Short mmCIF file of C-alpha atoms in Angstrom, two decimals:
data_model
loop_
_atom_site.label_atom_id
_atom_site.label_comp_id
_atom_site.label_asym_id
_atom_site.label_seq_id
_atom_site.Cartn_x
_atom_site.Cartn_y
_atom_site.Cartn_z
CA MET A 56 134.10 81.30 94.33
CA PRO A 57 133.29 79.65 97.66
CA ALA A 58 129.96 77.78 97.17
CA PRO A 59 127.23 79.36 99.66
CA THR A 60 126.03 78.61 102.90
CA LEU A 61 122.85 76.44 104.10
CA LYS A 62 122.15 80.33 105.20
CA GLU A 63 122.38 82.14 101.76
CA GLN A 64 120.39 79.60 100.75
CA PHE A 65 117.42 79.51 102.71
CA ASN A 66 115.80 82.25 104.18
CA THR A 67 114.52 81.47 107.45
CA ASP A 68 112.48 84.05 108.23
CA ILE A 69 110.04 83.99 105.85
CA ILE A 70 106.49 86.28 106.74
CA THR A 71 103.46 84.35 106.22
CA LEU A 72 99.91 86.01 106.16
CA SER A 73 98.91 85.37 109.10
CA ARG A 74 102.54 86.31 110.94
CA PHE A 75 101.77 89.26 107.57
CA LEU A 76 98.48 90.06 109.42
CA LEU A 77 99.23 90.18 113.13
CA GLU A 78 101.92 92.74 112.79
CA SER A 79 99.71 94.28 110.84
CA GLN A 80 97.01 94.13 113.57
CA LYS A 81 99.68 95.71 115.89
CA LEU A 82 99.35 98.30 114.38
CA GLN A 83 95.90 99.42 114.46
CA SER A 84 95.93 101.10 118.14
CA ASN A 85 92.04 100.42 117.77
CA SER A 86 91.65 96.50 116.55
CA THR A 87 89.81 94.26 118.29
CA GLY A 88 91.26 91.73 116.60
CA GLU A 89 87.89 90.59 114.46
CA PHE A 90 88.88 92.50 111.02
CA THR A 91 92.22 89.64 111.34
CA LEU A 92 90.94 86.86 111.98
CA LEU A 93 87.62 87.59 109.68
CA LEU A 94 91.46 87.04 106.99
CA ASN A 95 92.23 83.92 108.10
CA SER A 96 89.17 82.24 107.46
CA LEU A 97 88.86 83.79 103.56
CA GLN A 98 92.99 82.60 103.57
CA PHE A 99 91.55 79.07 104.97
CA ALA A 100 88.50 79.15 101.93
CA PHE A 101 91.23 79.77 99.19
CA LYS A 102 93.60 76.93 100.17
CA PHE A 103 90.87 74.59 100.81
CA ILE A 104 89.52 75.68 96.66
CA SER A 105 92.53 75.50 95.90
CA GLN A 106 93.00 71.77 96.46
CA THR A 107 89.71 70.87 94.96
CA ILE A 108 90.47 72.69 91.87
CA ARG A 109 94.15 70.76 92.07
CA LYS A 110 92.22 67.33 92.52
CA ALA A 111 88.73 67.61 91.06
CA GLU A 112 89.38 66.42 87.62
CA LEU A 113 91.21 63.15 89.02
CA VAL A 114 88.01 63.02 91.18
CA HIS A 115 86.16 63.24 88.44
CA PHE A 116 84.71 66.58 89.81
CA SER A 117 85.24 68.82 86.07
CA GLY A 118 82.32 68.95 83.31
CA LEU A 119 79.19 71.30 83.67
CA ALA A 120 76.46 70.98 86.92
CA GLY A 121 73.60 70.99 84.46
CA THR A 122 72.31 74.25 86.42
CA SER A 123 72.68 78.14 85.43
CA ASN A 124 73.63 80.66 88.51
CA THR A 125 71.63 83.81 89.03
CA THR A 126 74.13 85.65 86.55
CA GLY A 127 73.06 83.06 83.03
CA ASP A 128 76.96 81.35 83.52
CA GLU A 129 76.07 78.13 82.99
CA GLN A 130 77.87 76.77 86.57
CA LYS A 131 81.05 74.10 86.40
CA LYS A 132 80.55 71.21 89.54
CA LEU A 133 83.51 73.15 90.96
CA ASP A 134 81.14 76.29 90.60
CA VAL A 135 78.82 74.50 93.44
CA LEU A 136 81.68 73.32 95.38
CA GLY A 137 83.24 76.67 95.69
CA ASP A 138 80.28 77.86 96.65
CA GLU A 139 79.44 75.95 99.15
CA ILE A 140 83.07 75.91 100.37
CA PHE A 141 82.69 79.81 100.61
CA ILE A 142 79.78 79.76 102.74
CA ASN A 143 80.49 77.86 104.84
CA ALA A 144 83.82 79.02 105.84
CA MET A 145 82.53 82.78 106.27
CA LYS A 146 79.76 81.67 108.13
CA SER A 147 81.90 79.30 110.26
CA SER A 148 84.60 82.59 110.74
CA GLY A 149 81.40 84.21 113.24
CA ASN A 150 82.94 87.42 111.26
CA VAL A 151 80.82 88.11 108.76
CA LYS A 152 77.00 88.32 109.03
CA VAL A 153 75.60 89.10 104.99
CA LEU A 154 77.82 87.57 102.53
CA VAL A 155 76.79 88.08 98.51
CA SER A 156 78.53 85.01 96.52
CA GLU A 157 77.67 85.63 92.48
CA GLU A 158 76.49 81.81 92.16
CA GLN A 159 73.27 82.71 94.13
CA GLU A 160 70.11 85.10 93.29
CA ASP A 161 70.36 86.76 97.37
CA LEU A 162 71.84 87.92 99.70
CA ILE A 163 73.11 85.76 103.07
CA VAL A 164 72.82 87.13 105.57
CA PHE A 165 73.64 85.10 109.09
CA PRO A 166 71.27 84.94 111.45
CA THR A 167 72.95 83.15 114.47
CA SER A 168 75.64 85.46 113.69
CA ASN A 169 77.41 88.21 115.50
CA GLY A 170 79.63 89.58 112.84
CA THR A 171 80.11 93.10 111.80
CA TYR A 172 81.45 92.82 108.12
CA ALA A 173 78.87 91.73 104.72
CA VAL A 174 81.52 90.05 102.16
CA CYS A 175 80.80 90.02 98.57
CA CYS A 176 82.48 86.78 96.97
CA ASP A 177 82.79 84.65 92.96
CA PRO A 178 83.42 82.07 94.20
CA ILE A 179 85.61 80.58 90.85
CA ASP A 180 85.46 83.34 88.68
CA GLY A 181 86.95 82.33 85.19
CA SER A 182 85.44 78.60 85.86
CA SER A 183 84.54 78.16 81.64
CA ASN A 184 88.43 76.97 81.63
CA LEU A 185 88.53 74.61 84.26
CA ASP A 186 87.96 71.77 81.92
CA ALA A 187 91.53 73.69 79.99
CA GLY A 188 93.31 74.33 82.69
CA VAL A 189 93.66 77.39 82.65
CA SER A 190 94.08 79.38 85.92
CA VAL A 191 90.42 80.67 87.72
CA GLY A 192 90.61 82.50 90.94
CA THR A 193 88.30 83.38 94.00
CA ILE A 194 87.56 87.65 93.99
CA VAL A 195 86.43 88.78 97.13
CA SER A 196 85.51 92.58 98.58
CA LEU A 197 84.96 93.81 102.44
CA PHE A 198 82.37 95.63 104.08
CA LYS A 199 82.31 97.14 107.98
CA LEU A 200 78.39 96.72 108.50
CA LEU A 201 77.15 100.24 108.97
CA PRO A 202 76.44 101.90 111.64
CA GLY A 203 73.55 100.27 114.25
CA SER A 204 72.55 97.82 110.97
CA THR A 205 72.14 94.38 112.00
CA GLY A 206 72.43 92.82 108.81
CA THR A 207 70.18 94.17 105.25
CA ILE A 208 71.52 94.35 102.07
CA GLN A 209 71.76 98.08 102.38
CA ASP A 210 75.37 97.07 103.33
CA VAL A 211 76.62 96.25 100.50
CA LEU A 212 75.13 98.35 98.15
CA ARG A 213 77.44 101.29 98.96
CA PRO A 214 80.02 102.42 95.95
CA GLY A 215 83.71 101.07 96.25
CA THR A 216 85.51 103.50 98.49
CA GLU A 217 83.54 102.46 101.38
CA MET A 218 85.33 99.37 100.58
CA VAL A 219 87.19 97.99 103.63
CA GLY A 220 89.41 95.21 102.10
CA ALA A 221 89.41 93.40 98.63
CA CYS A 222 91.38 90.47 97.76
CA TYR A 223 91.45 87.31 94.97
CA ALA A 224 92.92 84.92 94.55
CA MET A 225 94.13 82.85 91.68
CA TYR A 226 94.74 79.04 91.43
CA GLY A 227 97.34 77.82 88.17
CA ALA A 228 100.52 76.46 88.18
CA SER A 229 101.11 78.35 91.96
CA THR A 230 98.29 79.53 93.92
CA HIS A 231 98.81 83.56 94.50
CA LEU A 232 97.01 86.55 96.22
CA LEU A 233 96.73 90.08 96.25
CA LEU A 234 95.36 91.80 98.85
CA THR A 235 94.52 95.52 100.12
CA THR A 236 93.31 96.75 103.09
CA GLY A 237 93.32 100.81 102.32
CA ARG A 238 97.70 100.61 102.95
CA GLY A 239 99.14 99.15 99.19
CA VAL A 240 98.82 95.79 98.06
CA ASP A 241 101.03 92.91 99.12
CA GLY A 242 101.23 89.71 97.21
CA PHE A 243 101.59 86.08 99.09
CA THR A 244 102.36 82.89 97.65
CA LEU A 245 100.60 79.91 98.84
CA ASP A 246 103.45 77.06 99.98
CA ASN A 247 102.09 73.50 99.44
CA ASN A 248 104.34 71.78 101.18
CA ILE A 249 103.84 73.86 104.68
CA GLY A 250 100.18 74.75 103.83
CA GLU A 251 100.69 78.75 104.31
CA PHE A 252 100.56 81.63 102.37
CA ILE A 253 104.07 83.08 101.52
CA LEU A 254 104.78 86.51 101.59
CA VAL A 255 106.51 87.11 98.18
CA TYR A 256 105.45 90.74 96.44
CA PRO A 257 105.49 93.67 99.13
CA ASP A 258 103.81 96.60 98.67
CA LEU A 259 103.99 96.01 94.76
CA LYS A 260 103.54 98.44 92.60
CA LEU A 261 101.64 98.36 88.87
CA PRO A 262 104.12 99.77 86.62
CA LEU A 263 102.59 103.57 84.67
CA HIS A 264 103.55 101.62 81.41
CA ASN A 265 103.27 98.53 79.30
CA PRO A 266 102.43 98.45 76.42
CA ILE A 267 99.48 95.38 76.47
CA TYR A 268 96.88 95.86 76.69
CA SER A 269 93.84 93.06 77.25
CA ILE A 270 89.91 92.65 75.52
CA ASN A 271 87.94 90.18 74.11
CA GLU A 272 88.11 91.59 70.69
CA GLY A 273 85.14 88.53 69.56
CA ASN A 274 83.18 91.16 70.70
CA SER A 275 84.34 93.82 68.68
CA TYR A 276 81.51 93.84 65.83
CA TYR A 277 79.62 94.82 69.24
CA TRP A 278 81.11 97.33 70.05
CA ASN A 279 81.33 101.13 69.28
CA ASP A 280 82.59 102.88 67.70
CA GLU A 281 85.08 105.12 70.11
CA THR A 282 86.00 102.30 71.97
CA LYS A 283 86.36 99.94 67.72
CA ALA A 284 88.86 103.43 67.61
CA PHE A 285 90.81 103.03 70.61
CA ILE A 286 91.82 99.46 70.24
CA GLU A 287 92.54 100.00 66.64
CA LYS A 288 95.09 103.08 67.95
CA LEU A 289 96.84 100.57 70.17
CA LYS A 290 97.77 98.61 67.47
CA GLU A 291 99.66 101.45 65.54
CA PRO A 292 103.04 102.01 66.52
CA GLN A 293 103.21 104.14 69.04
CA GLU A 294 106.32 106.49 70.49
CA ASN A 295 109.10 103.12 70.55
CA GLY A 296 108.10 102.44 67.11
CA LYS A 297 105.84 99.27 68.21
CA PRO A 298 102.46 98.59 68.51
CA PHE A 299 101.11 97.52 71.94
CA SER A 300 100.86 93.78 72.08
CA ALA A 301 97.06 91.46 73.08
CA ARG A 302 96.99 89.30 75.89
CA TYR A 303 94.00 87.48 76.14
CA ILE A 304 93.44 84.57 79.14
CA GLY A 305 89.54 84.48 79.01
CA SER A 306 90.03 84.86 83.26
CA MET A 307 89.49 88.23 84.47
CA VAL A 308 91.94 86.45 87.91
CA ALA A 309 94.58 84.75 84.94
CA ASP A 310 94.43 88.72 83.13
CA MET A 311 94.50 90.65 85.72
CA HIS A 312 97.40 88.95 87.72
CA ARG A 313 99.65 88.99 84.58
CA THR A 314 98.70 93.16 84.83
CA PHE A 315 100.00 93.69 88.43
CA MET A 316 102.95 91.73 87.45
CA TYR A 317 103.66 93.42 84.16
CA GLY A 318 101.56 96.22 83.83
CA GLY A 319 98.97 96.77 80.80
CA LEU A 320 95.36 97.27 80.14
CA PHE A 321 92.70 94.61 80.61
CA ALA A 322 89.70 96.26 79.61
CA TYR A 323 86.03 94.34 79.26
CA PRO A 324 83.34 97.13 77.41
CA GLY A 325 79.65 97.31 77.71
CA ASP A 326 78.56 96.98 73.71
CA ARG A 327 75.17 96.51 72.13
CA LYS A 328 74.63 93.13 73.83
CA ALA A 329 75.46 93.86 77.02
CA SER A 330 75.67 98.08 77.59
CA SER A 331 76.37 97.65 81.26
CA GLY A 332 79.28 95.59 81.04
CA LYS A 333 79.24 92.18 81.72
CA LEU A 334 81.60 92.28 85.31
CA ARG A 335 80.05 92.97 88.75
CA LEU A 336 80.46 95.60 90.22
CA LEU A 337 79.79 93.96 93.86
CA TYR A 338 82.42 91.13 93.15
CA GLU A 339 84.44 91.64 90.34
CA ALA A 340 84.72 95.22 89.37
CA PHE A 341 84.86 96.36 92.75
CA PRO A 342 87.52 94.44 94.61
CA MET A 343 89.40 94.80 90.72
CA SER A 344 89.95 98.65 91.33
CA TYR A 345 90.55 98.56 94.57
CA LEU A 346 93.67 96.86 95.03
CA VAL A 347 94.61 98.45 91.24
CA GLU A 348 94.05 101.64 92.54
CA GLN A 349 95.80 100.77 96.02
CA ALA A 350 98.66 99.91 93.76
CA GLY A 351 99.10 103.12 91.53
CA GLY A 352 96.93 102.75 88.54
CA ILE A 353 93.58 103.43 87.63
CA ALA A 354 89.93 102.11 86.89
CA VAL A 355 87.26 103.89 84.40
CA ASN A 356 83.98 102.21 82.77
CA ASP A 357 82.98 103.31 79.13
CA ARG A 358 82.28 106.99 80.82
CA GLY A 359 85.75 107.62 82.60
CA GLN A 360 83.81 107.09 85.71
CA ARG A 361 85.59 105.61 88.58
CA ILE A 362 85.02 102.80 89.44
CA LEU A 363 85.39 103.78 93.02
CA ASP A 364 83.06 106.54 92.62
CA LEU A 365 79.40 103.80 91.40
CA LYS A 366 76.99 102.97 93.27
CA PRO A 367 75.32 99.58 92.61
CA ASN A 368 71.50 99.38 92.81
CA HIS A 369 71.13 95.47 92.86
CA ILE A 370 73.53 92.80 94.49
CA HIS A 371 74.38 91.70 91.02
CA ASP A 372 74.62 94.74 89.10
CA LYS A 373 76.97 95.05 86.69
CA SER A 374 79.79 97.69 84.77
CA SER A 375 81.92 98.19 82.27
CA ILE A 376 85.13 98.46 82.55
CA TRP A 377 88.89 99.67 81.98
CA LEU A 378 91.44 99.75 84.31
CA GLY A 379 95.09 99.04 84.79
CA SER A 380 98.62 101.04 83.98
CA LYS A 381 98.54 104.74 84.85
CA ASP A 382 99.30 105.56 81.92
CA ASP A 383 98.10 103.10 79.87
CA VAL A 384 94.57 103.89 81.25
CA SER A 385 94.52 107.56 81.14
CA GLN A 386 95.47 106.82 77.26
CA TYR A 387 91.74 106.08 76.98
CA VAL A 388 90.51 108.30 80.07
CA LYS A 389 92.15 111.31 77.15
CA HIS A 390 90.47 109.93 73.68
CA ILE A 391 86.90 109.68 75.34
CA GLY A 392 87.82 113.29 76.39
CA LYS A 393 87.26 112.74 80.09
CA SER A 394 89.99 113.33 82.85
CA VAL A 395 89.44 111.19 85.94
CA LYS A 396 91.06 111.12 89.74
CA SER A 397 93.92 109.61 89.87
#
């Protein structure tokens, strides 16, 4: 059998994120290019944070910073640095007027920017796992400013259905990026040798079903009876004679990336300690739910309400969440006796 030719070994016509964005822009007849520039600024922030995390331990930049963020979580040194990287990247882009960060108590308005977008982000989600080398990530939701707005809190206190884009970057063995602008989900992997995100998962779709559930069962003592009963039901033999398998990393981006790749169910229900749930709507629940729906999945709260239909009253409002493969989330919805738009 002849050896493969050089052309067969290497694909030289690769699609970088920059090329992908420019080609997508051409399909929009009324495009001004501002959104493309914003997404390019986001990818710069992801690359910067990725490289910072990879060398943090070598330069003794791990551990706690000695402070807490606005939601009460202890800040890692990298939380503070990641937040600073993200703020500067969005400010210098010139396309962002309003920024919401998990690490900041109030929203930030850039007074000298003429940008028409609002960005909400968790700069380093899962940072409590950093010192153990567990994958963490950045989660982002994007809104277009309201007509006539010069940048106020009302530009982000809106239902998730009004987002114009969402993405996350996961920093692990490789740096992965999943992006949606409302026309499906595309997945990219960072090639460190050329410094570019390469399209590897075009038009990514969630499997309809995979018997995997991801939930922090350490909180089960505080769950309501409905949640306890549902999880116990998943542990029973299913139609194929096998129960669901439990897979929980404790970093939402890592758990959700596995869910996107393989399918299954991710959940963080409310409990007696936090009846409204733990995940922040604007920069965790909304962007992940948007990505999930664009990939063919479902995202609801404990009551079976569609996550993207919710409207926050505060920039750090929280929600319970059940999201992932359509058939698996539908099992939960059926269990609680509700119906949800698919």
